[in-house]
Coordinates of C-alpha atoms and ligand atoms in Angstrom, one line a residue:
X216 CA 88.8 97.0 157.6
X217 CA 87.4 98.2 160.4
X218 CA 84.2 100.8 160.4
X219 CA 85.6 102.5 163.5
X220 CA 85.8 105.5 163.2
X221 CA 89.5 106.8 163.9
X222 CA 91.7 109.7 164.3
X223 CA 96.0 109.5 165.9
X224 CA 98.2 111.4 167.1
X225 CA 101.3 111.6 166.3
X226 CA 103.4 113.7 169.2
X227 CA 106.9 114.9 168.5
X228 CA 109.2 112.4 169.3
X229 CA 106.6 110.3 166.1
X230 CA 107.8 113.2 164.1
X231 CA 111.1 113.0 165.2
X232 CA 113.0 112.0 161.4
X233 CA 111.9 110.6 159.0
X234 CA 112.8 106.7 160.5
X235 CA 110.1 108.4 163.2
X236 CA 107.7 109.4 160.9
X237 CA 107.6 106.9 157.8
X238 CA 106.5 104.3 161.1
X239 CA 104.0 107.0 162.0
X240 CA 102.8 107.1 158.4
X241 CA 102.6 103.4 158.5
X242 CA 100.9 102.9 162.6
X243 CA 98.4 105.4 161.2
X244 CA 98.2 102.6 158.2
X245 CA 97.7 99.6 160.1
X246 CA 95.7 101.6 162.4
X247 CA 92.9 103.1 159.1
X248 CA 92.6 106.2 160.2
X249 CA 90.4 109.3 159.7
X250 CA 92.7 111.6 160.5
X251 CA 96.4 112.1 161.6
X252 CA 97.1 115.1 164.1
X253 CA 100.4 115.5 163.9
X254 CA 102.4 118.0 166.0
X255 CA 105.3 120.2 165.6
X256 CA 108.6 117.8 164.5
X257 CA 111.2 117.1 168.0
X258 CA 112.1 120.5 169.6
X259 CA 111.0 123.0 166.5
X260 CA 108.1 124.9 169.1
X261 CA 111.0 124.8 171.7
X262 CA 112.7 126.9 168.8
X263 CA 110.6 128.8 167.1
X264 CA 110.0 130.0 170.9
X265 CA 113.5 130.8 171.2
X266 CA 113.8 132.3 167.5
X267 CA 111.1 135.0 168.4
X268 CA 113.0 135.6 172.2
X269 CA 116.2 136.6 169.9
X270 CA 114.3 138.0 167.1
X271 CA 112.3 140.9 170.3
X272 CA 115.9 141.3 172.0
X273 CA 117.4 142.3 168.6
X274 CA 119.6 139.6 168.8
X275 CA 120.6 139.0 164.3
X276 CA 123.5 136.3 165.3
X277 CA 120.7 134.2 167.6
X278 CA 118.0 134.4 165.5
X279 CA 119.7 133.9 162.1
X280 CA 121.2 129.9 164.3
X281 CA 118.8 129.4 165.8
X282 CA 116.9 129.6 162.0
X283 CA 119.4 127.4 160.9
X284 CA 118.4 124.3 163.2
X285 CA 114.2 124.8 162.6
X286 CA 116.0 124.8 158.7
X287 CA 117.9 121.9 159.0
X288 CA 115.5 119.8 160.7
X289 CA 113.3 120.3 157.6
X290 CA 116.6 119.8 154.7
X291 CA 117.7 116.7 156.4
X292 CA 114.7 115.2 156.6
X293 CA 113.9 116.4 152.6
X294 CA 116.8 115.6 151.6
X295 CA 116.6 111.8 152.5
X296 CA 113.4 110.9 151.5
X297 CA 114.0 112.3 147.8
X298 CA 111.3 115.3 148.5
X299 CA 110.0 116.4 144.9
X300 CA 110.6 120.1 143.5
X301 CA 106.6 121.1 145.0
X302 CA 107.0 119.5 148.5
X303 CA 110.3 122.0 148.6
X304 CA 109.1 124.4 147.7
X305 CA 106.1 124.2 150.1
X306 CA 108.4 123.9 152.8
X307 CA 110.6 126.7 151.6
X308 CA 107.3 129.3 151.7
X309 CA 107.0 128.2 155.3
X310 CA 109.8 128.4 156.4
X311 CA 111.0 131.8 155.5
X312 CA 107.3 133.1 156.7
X313 CA 109.7 132.0 159.9
X314 CA 112.1 134.4 158.7
X315 CA 110.1 137.5 157.3
X316 CA 108.0 137.3 160.8
X317 CA 111.1 137.1 163.0
X318 CA 112.5 139.9 160.5
X319 CA 109.2 142.6 162.0
X320 CA 109.7 141.3 165.6
X321 CA 113.6 142.0 164.9
X322 CA 113.6 145.4 163.3
X323 CA 110.5 146.5 166.1
X324 CA 112.6 144.7 168.9
X325 CA 108.5 143.6 170.1
X326 CA 106.2 139.8 169.7
X327 CA 103.1 140.7 169.8
X328 CA 100.4 138.5 170.8
X329 CA 98.8 137.8 167.8
X330 CA 102.7 137.4 165.8
X331 CA 104.1 134.4 167.9
X332 CA 101.4 132.3 167.6
X333 CA 101.8 132.6 164.1
X334 CA 105.5 132.1 163.9
X335 CA 105.4 128.9 167.1
X336 CA 102.0 127.9 164.4
X337 CA 105.2 127.3 161.7
X338 CA 105.6 123.9 163.3
X339 CA 102.7 122.1 163.2
X340 CA 102.4 123.5 159.3
X341 CA 105.8 122.3 158.8
X342 CA 105.5 119.0 160.0
X343 CA 101.3 118.1 158.8
X344 CA 103.2 119.3 155.3
X345 CA 106.2 117.0 155.7
X346 CA 103.6 113.7 156.9
X347 CA 100.6 114.0 154.0
X348 CA 103.9 112.6 151.5
X349 CA 105.0 110.3 153.6
X350 CA 102.0 108.8 154.4
X351 CA 100.9 109.3 150.9
X352 CA 104.1 106.7 150.2
X353 CA 102.7 104.6 152.6
X354 CA 98.8 103.8 152.7
X355 CA 97.4 101.5 150.6
X356 CA 94.3 101.9 151.2
X357 CA 93.3 105.5 151.6
X358 CA 94.1 108.5 149.1
X359 CA 96.4 111.3 151.7
X360 CA 94.8 114.7 152.5
X361 CA 96.9 117.4 153.6
X362 CA 94.7 119.5 156.4
X363 CA 94.6 123.2 156.7
X364 CA 93.1 122.3 160.2
X365 CA 92.5 125.5 161.5
X366 CA 89.1 125.6 158.4
X367 CA 87.8 123.8 161.6
X368 CA 89.3 125.1 164.9
X369 CA 87.3 127.5 165.8
X370 CA 88.9 129.6 168.7
X371 CA 88.8 133.0 170.6
X372 CA 91.3 135.1 170.3
X373 CA 93.6 135.2 173.6
X374 CA 96.6 134.2 171.8
X375 CA 99.1 131.9 172.7
X376 CA 96.2 129.8 174.5
X377 CA 93.4 130.1 172.7
X378 CA 89.9 128.6 173.6
X379 CA 88.1 126.4 171.3
X380 CA 84.6 127.2 170.6
X381 CA 83.0 124.0 171.1
X382 CA 79.9 124.1 169.2
X383 CA 81.5 125.5 165.9
X384 CA 84.6 123.3 166.1
X385 CA 82.2 120.7 165.2
X386 CA 79.2 122.8 162.9
X387 CA 83.1 123.2 161.1
X388 CA 84.2 119.4 161.2
X389 CA 81.1 118.1 160.1
X390 CA 80.9 120.5 157.3
X391 CA 84.7 120.2 155.8
X392 CA 85.8 116.5 157.0
X393 CA 82.7 114.2 155.8
X394 CA 85.3 112.9 153.1
X395 CA 87.2 111.4 155.6
X396 CA 85.3 109.8 158.1
X397 CA 83.5 108.5 155.1
X398 CA 85.4 108.7 151.8
X399 CA 88.5 107.2 151.0
X400 CA 90.7 109.8 152.3
X401 CA 92.7 109.7 155.1
X402 CA 93.7 114.4 156.3
X403 CA 96.9 114.9 157.2
X404 CA 96.8 117.8 160.4
X405 CA 97.9 119.8 162.5
X406 CA 97.5 119.7 166.4
X407 CA 97.9 122.5 169.0
X408 CA 97.0 125.9 166.6
X409 CA 93.3 126.8 165.5
X410 CA 91.9 130.3 163.9
X411 CA 89.8 133.0 165.1
X412 CA 86.8 134.2 163.3
X413 CA 88.3 136.7 161.6
X414 CA 91.4 133.9 160.0
X415 CA 93.9 135.0 162.6
X416 CA 95.6 132.0 163.8
X417 CA 96.3 130.7 166.8
X418 CA 97.6 128.2 169.1
X419 CA 96.5 126.3 172.3
X420 CA 98.7 126.3 174.8
X421 CA 101.8 124.5 174.9
X422 CA 101.8 120.4 174.6
X423 CA 97.8 120.8 172.5
X424 CA 98.0 118.7 170.1
X425 CA 96.2 116.2 172.3
X426 CA 93.9 118.4 172.7
X427 CA 92.6 119.4 168.8
X428 CA 93.1 115.1 167.8
X429 CA 91.0 115.2 170.9
X430 CA 88.3 117.7 169.6
X431 CA 88.5 116.4 166.6
X432 CA 87.7 113.1 167.4
X433 CA 84.5 114.8 169.1
X434 CA 84.0 117.0 166.1
X435 CA 83.1 114.1 163.1
X436 CA 82.2 112.3 165.6
X437 CA 84.7 109.4 166.4
X438 CA 84.7 106.4 167.9
X439 CA 88.8 106.0 169.2
X440 CA 91.1 109.2 170.0
X441 CA 95.0 106.7 169.5
X442 CA 97.5 109.3 171.3
X443 CA 100.7 107.9 169.7
X444 CA 104.6 109.0 171.8
X445 CA 107.7 107.4 172.8
X446 CA 106.1 105.4 175.6
X447 CA 104.5 102.4 175.1
X448 CA 100.8 104.1 177.5
X449 CA 100.8 105.8 180.7
X450 CA 102.6 104.2 183.1
X451 CA 102.3 104.1 186.8
X452 CA 104.5 107.2 187.8
X453 CA 106.6 109.4 184.8
X454 CA 109.8 106.6 183.1
X455 CA 112.5 109.2 183.3
X456 CA 112.4 110.1 187.1
X457 CA 111.7 105.6 188.1
X458 CA 112.8 104.0 185.0
X459 CA 110.6 100.8 187.0
X460 CA 107.3 102.7 186.7
X461 CA 104.8 99.8 185.4
X462 CA 103.2 101.1 182.0
X463 CA 99.0 100.2 183.0
X464 CA 96.6 98.9 181.3
X465 CA 93.5 101.0 182.4
X466 CA 92.7 102.7 184.0
X467 CA 89.4 105.4 184.4
X468 CA 88.6 109.1 183.1
X469 CA 88.8 110.2 186.4
X470 CA 92.1 109.3 187.7
X471 CA 94.0 109.9 184.1
X472 CA 92.2 113.7 183.5
X473 CA 93.8 114.1 187.2
X474 CA 97.4 112.4 185.3
X475 CA 97.7 114.8 183.5
X476 CA 95.9 117.7 185.8
X477 CA 98.6 117.1 188.0
X478 CA 101.6 117.5 186.2
X479 CA 101.9 114.0 183.8
X480 CA 103.4 115.8 180.7
X481 CA 102.3 112.1 178.5
X482 CA 97.9 113.9 177.6
X483 CA 97.4 117.4 177.8
X484 CA 95.3 118.0 180.9
X485 CA 92.2 118.8 178.8
X486 CA 92.2 115.9 176.3
X487 CA 90.3 113.9 178.2
X488 CA 86.6 116.1 178.7
X489 CA 85.4 116.3 175.1
X490 CA 86.3 112.4 174.6
X491 CA 84.6 110.9 178.1
X492 CA 81.9 113.6 176.8
X493 CA 81.4 112.5 173.8
X494 CA 81.4 108.8 174.0
X495 CA 85.3 108.5 172.5
X496 CA 87.3 105.8 173.1
X497 CA 91.1 107.1 173.2
X498 CA 93.8 104.5 173.7
X499 CA 97.6 105.7 174.6
X500 CA 100.4 103.8 172.4
X501 CA 103.8 103.5 171.3
X502 CA 104.7 105.1 167.9
X503 CA 108.1 103.1 168.1
X504 CA 106.8 99.9 169.7
X505 CA 103.0 99.9 168.0
X506 CA 102.1 96.2 169.5
X507 CA 102.6 96.5 173.3
X508 CA 99.2 97.0 174.5
X509 CA 99.4 99.6 175.5
X510 CA 96.7 101.9 177.5
X511 CA 93.1 102.2 177.5
X512 CA 91.6 105.2 179.1
X513 CA 88.1 104.0 180.7
X514 CA 84.6 104.7 182.7
X515 CA 84.8 102.1 185.2
X516 CA 88.6 99.4 184.5
X517 CA 88.6 96.1 186.3
X518 CA 90.3 96.8 189.4
X519 CA 90.1 100.3 191.5
X520 CA 93.5 100.1 193.0
X521 CA 93.8 102.6 195.8
X522 CA 97.0 104.4 194.3
X523 CA 97.1 103.6 190.6
X524 CA 99.6 106.3 189.9
X525 CA 101.5 109.0 191.0
X526 CA 102.0 112.3 188.9
X527 CA 104.7 115.5 189.7
X528 CA 103.8 119.4 188.9
X529 CA 106.9 121.0 189.0
X530 CA 107.4 125.1 189.2
X531 CA 105.0 125.6 192.0
X532 CA 104.5 128.7 193.9
X533 CA 102.5 128.9 196.9
X534 CA 101.0 132.1 198.3
X535 CA 100.5 132.4 201.5
X536 CA 98.0 135.0 202.4
X537 CA 96.7 135.9 205.7
X538 CA 94.4 139.1 207.2
X539 CA 92.8 139.5 210.7
X540 CA 90.0 140.2 208.7
X541 CA 89.1 136.8 207.8
X542 CA 88.6 136.8 211.6
X543 CA 84.7 136.1 211.7
X544 CA 83.7 137.9 209.0
X545 CA 82.2 136.8 205.3
X546 CA 83.5 137.9 201.7
X547 CA 87.7 137.7 202.0
X548 CA 87.7 134.9 199.9
X549 CA 85.5 136.6 197.1
X550 CA 87.2 139.9 197.1
X551 CA 90.4 137.5 196.6
X552 CA 88.9 136.2 194.1
X553 CA 88.2 138.2 192.6
X554 CA 92.0 138.9 192.1
X555 CA 92.7 136.3 190.7
X556 CA 89.6 136.4 187.8
X557 CA 90.7 139.6 187.1
X558 CA 94.6 138.1 186.8
X559 CA 92.8 135.7 185.0
X560 CA 96.0 133.0 187.3
X561 CA 93.9 129.2 187.7
X562 CA 94.9 128.3 190.9
X563 CA 96.2 124.2 192.0
X564 CA 95.0 123.6 194.9
X565 CA 94.3 125.3 198.5
X566 CA 94.0 125.3 202.3
X567 CA 92.3 127.6 204.5
X568 CA 92.6 128.3 208.2
X569 CA 90.8 131.0 210.9
X570 CA 93.0 134.1 208.9
X571 CA 94.7 132.1 206.0
X572 CA 94.4 130.9 203.1
X573 CA 97.5 129.2 200.5
X574 CA 96.7 128.3 197.2
X575 CA 99.7 126.9 195.0
X576 CA 100.0 128.5 191.1
X577 CA 102.5 128.1 188.5
X578 CA 106.0 130.1 188.1
X579 CA 105.7 131.0 184.8
X580 CA 101.4 133.5 185.7
X581 CA 103.6 135.8 188.3
X582 CA 105.7 137.0 186.3
X583 CA 104.7 138.6 183.8
X584 CA 101.9 140.1 186.6
X585 CA 101.0 142.1 188.7
X586 CA 98.8 139.8 191.1
X587 CA 100.8 140.0 194.1
X588 CA 101.3 143.8 194.7
X589 CA 97.3 143.3 193.7
X590 CA 96.4 141.2 196.6
X591 CA 99.3 143.4 198.8
X592 CA 96.1 145.9 199.1
X593 CA 94.3 143.0 200.2
X594 CA 96.0 141.6 202.5
X595 CA 100.0 139.6 204.3
X596 CA 100.7 138.1 200.9
X597 CA 104.2 135.2 201.4
X598 CA 105.3 133.4 198.3
X599 CA 108.0 130.3 198.3
X600 CA 108.9 129.0 194.8
X601 CA 110.6 126.7 193.9
X602 CA 108.5 123.9 194.8
X603 CA 106.3 121.0 193.3
X604 CA 103.4 119.4 194.1
X605 CA 103.5 116.4 194.8
X606 CA 100.4 113.8 193.8
X607 CA 98.8 109.4 194.4
X608 CA 96.2 109.0 192.0
X609 CA 93.9 105.6 192.2
X610 CA 90.4 105.6 194.4
X611 CA 89.0 106.5 197.6
X612 CA 92.3 107.7 199.1
X613 CA 90.3 110.4 200.6
X614 CA 88.9 108.2 203.6
X615 CA 90.9 105.2 203.7
X616 CA 92.5 105.1 207.3
X617 CA 96.1 105.2 208.0
X618 CA 96.6 106.4 203.9
X619 CA 98.7 109.5 205.3
X620 CA 100.2 107.9 207.8
X621 CA 102.3 104.9 205.6
X622 CA 103.2 107.9 203.2
X623 CA 104.8 110.6 205.1
X624 CA 106.1 107.9 207.2
X625 CA 107.9 107.0 203.7
X626 CA 109.3 109.4 203.5
X627 CA 110.7 110.6 206.7
X628 CA 113.1 113.3 206.2
X629 CA 111.9 114.9 203.1
X630 CA 109.5 118.2 204.3
X631 CA 106.5 118.7 203.6
X632 CA 104.5 121.7 202.9
X633 CA 100.7 122.2 201.8
X634 CA 98.2 119.1 201.9
X635 CA 95.8 119.3 200.2
X636 CA 93.2 116.2 200.8
X637 CA 89.3 114.7 200.6
X638 CA 88.2 117.3 197.3
X639 CA 88.5 114.2 195.2
X640 CA 88.2 111.1 196.0
X641 CA 91.1 110.3 193.4
X642 CA 94.0 112.4 195.0
X643 CA 96.1 112.9 198.3
X644 CA 98.1 115.6 196.9
X645 CA 101.1 117.8 198.9
X646 CA 103.9 120.4 198.2
X647 CA 107.7 119.7 198.2
X648 CA 111.0 121.7 198.1
X649 CA 111.7 121.3 194.5
X650 CA 115.5 119.3 195.4
X651 CA 113.3 116.7 196.9
X652 CA 110.8 116.1 194.7
X653 CA 112.1 113.4 192.6
X654 CA 112.7 111.2 195.6
X655 CA 110.0 111.9 197.0
X656 CA 108.1 110.3 193.9
X657 CA 111.1 107.2 194.0
X658 CA 110.0 107.0 197.1
X659 CA 106.6 106.6 197.9
X660 CA 106.7 104.7 193.8
X661 CA 108.5 102.1 196.4
X662 CA 106.3 101.7 198.5
X663 CA 102.5 100.9 196.8
X664 CA 103.5 99.9 193.9
X665 CA 106.9 98.2 194.2
Ligands
ADP189 P1 104.7 113.7 172.5 O1 105.3 114.1 172.1 O2 104.2 112.7 172.3 O3 103.5 114.6 173.0 P2 104.7 114.0 175.0 O4 106.7 114.7 175.5 O5 104.6 115.8 175.7 O6 105.7 113.2 174.3 O7 104.3 113.2 176.7 C1 105.6 111.9 176.7 C2 106.5 111.5 177.8 O8 105.4 111.6 179.6 C3 106.9 110.3 178.1 O9 108.1 110.0 177.5 C4 107.3 110.6 179.6 O10 107.8 111.2 180.0 C5 106.3 111.2 180.1 N1 105.1 110.8 181.4 C6 105.3 111.7 182.5 N2 104.5 111.3 182.7 C7 104.0 109.7 182.5 C8 102.9 108.2 182.8 N3 102.8 108.9 184.0 N4 103.2 107.9 182.1 C9 104.1 107.6 181.0 N5 104.4 108.5 181.0 C10 104.3 110.0 181.3
LIG190 N1 104.1 120.8 169.1 C1 103.2 121.7 170.7 C2 103.9 122.5 171.8 O1 105.7 121.4 171.6 C3 101.8 121.4 170.7 C4 102.0 119.7 171.0 O2 103.3 119.2 170.8 O3 101.3 118.8 171.5 O4 103.9 122.3 172.8
MG191 MG1 102.7 115.8 174.4

């Protein structure tokens, strides 16, 4: 048996139904995983969000309909596996918690951030409860135990996108997770969710299970973090956009981190930080095709191609902030960045000229924010929505002669808005209209990867 300590994470598609769950349990058993971190059953997080939205809109008919869909997804797995009464009771108790929370939101016509996190956390709490029983039937060498990640995943109280408190998490992992590291137990636990010091449930943001798994790997001092998903590794671009995308056997941490930050959904952007910090090796593979080679993320790779991969980040807005006050003066950038800081809005890329500065943000950050109004008191603000950030990721991309010419020649009729080059030797990115974004990736892939 491998003596390596392994944390294996399975995403929603690896939890889609009983067949997928059994397949994932077999993979984790074959790998002798010490901890198995799971996402909600495929589609359930979206359904829970829709439950909250309908309840807040006081639309009970749709609440019931969405609730039934959530119930059916879980009940059909229970039926197929001929679940014990005890498991059925546990699942029913969690579902009834969802209904009670939705009822509260319906009556108040309001959904607090706390209530929202408690509700959406149920996706992972449900899937892990069922999956523990599936694992019990498959693991032969270890005893499967359901583990409540909230005992160790201590976060701050920024509900919806809480920040894990790394040192606390590590301390708590060493206190409560020793048995799965050295003993004969495999812990099955939840990605995505955490808990504040006073025991309130939080969530880490959409797609956050990858990050949870990386933090647990760091916390228990694991050797390997495995991310099992629905594609057999990291590819040269999203295979949904370019079906000919090639799977990569290896990629560096820096390249993979750029890829994730600039939109590749395969990894949550923060996943690699704990892994790199703690020297945990990271593997990405498919739970559907576990024998495929998959991708290893490494500090150093055999090849260092100019363009290794490309990513697309949709739903971007471009804000152009101009004022003559910027001319030969100082302090203006400080003032505007202070506004972004006050609104806790993160900027993805930026360029400046003598009297203006252009920044890109996720569209969603503008939805409930008065930031445009506040910025408007300091300068002229122009907002362009419906854009996508296209990135090429590779090596020495910031000082390779004629690369820009090659990129833009291959794009012929596509109008490029902002260009960012120079800050990272791994990334060259620019903005295009969302409607042309996929075509842009197709063209670049053909030109640089073939
Ligand atoms: P999970 O539910 O397992 O977390 P996700 O849907 O979050 O899975 O991520 C896997 C998806 O990421 C793939 O199905 C694929 O469409 C998308 N993806 C985006 N960019 C890439 C890439 N460069 N390589 C592989 N997959 C990618
Ligand atoms: N279930 C959560 C989501 O859909 C977290 C995850 O899957 O990583 O966002
Ligand atoms: Mg994911």
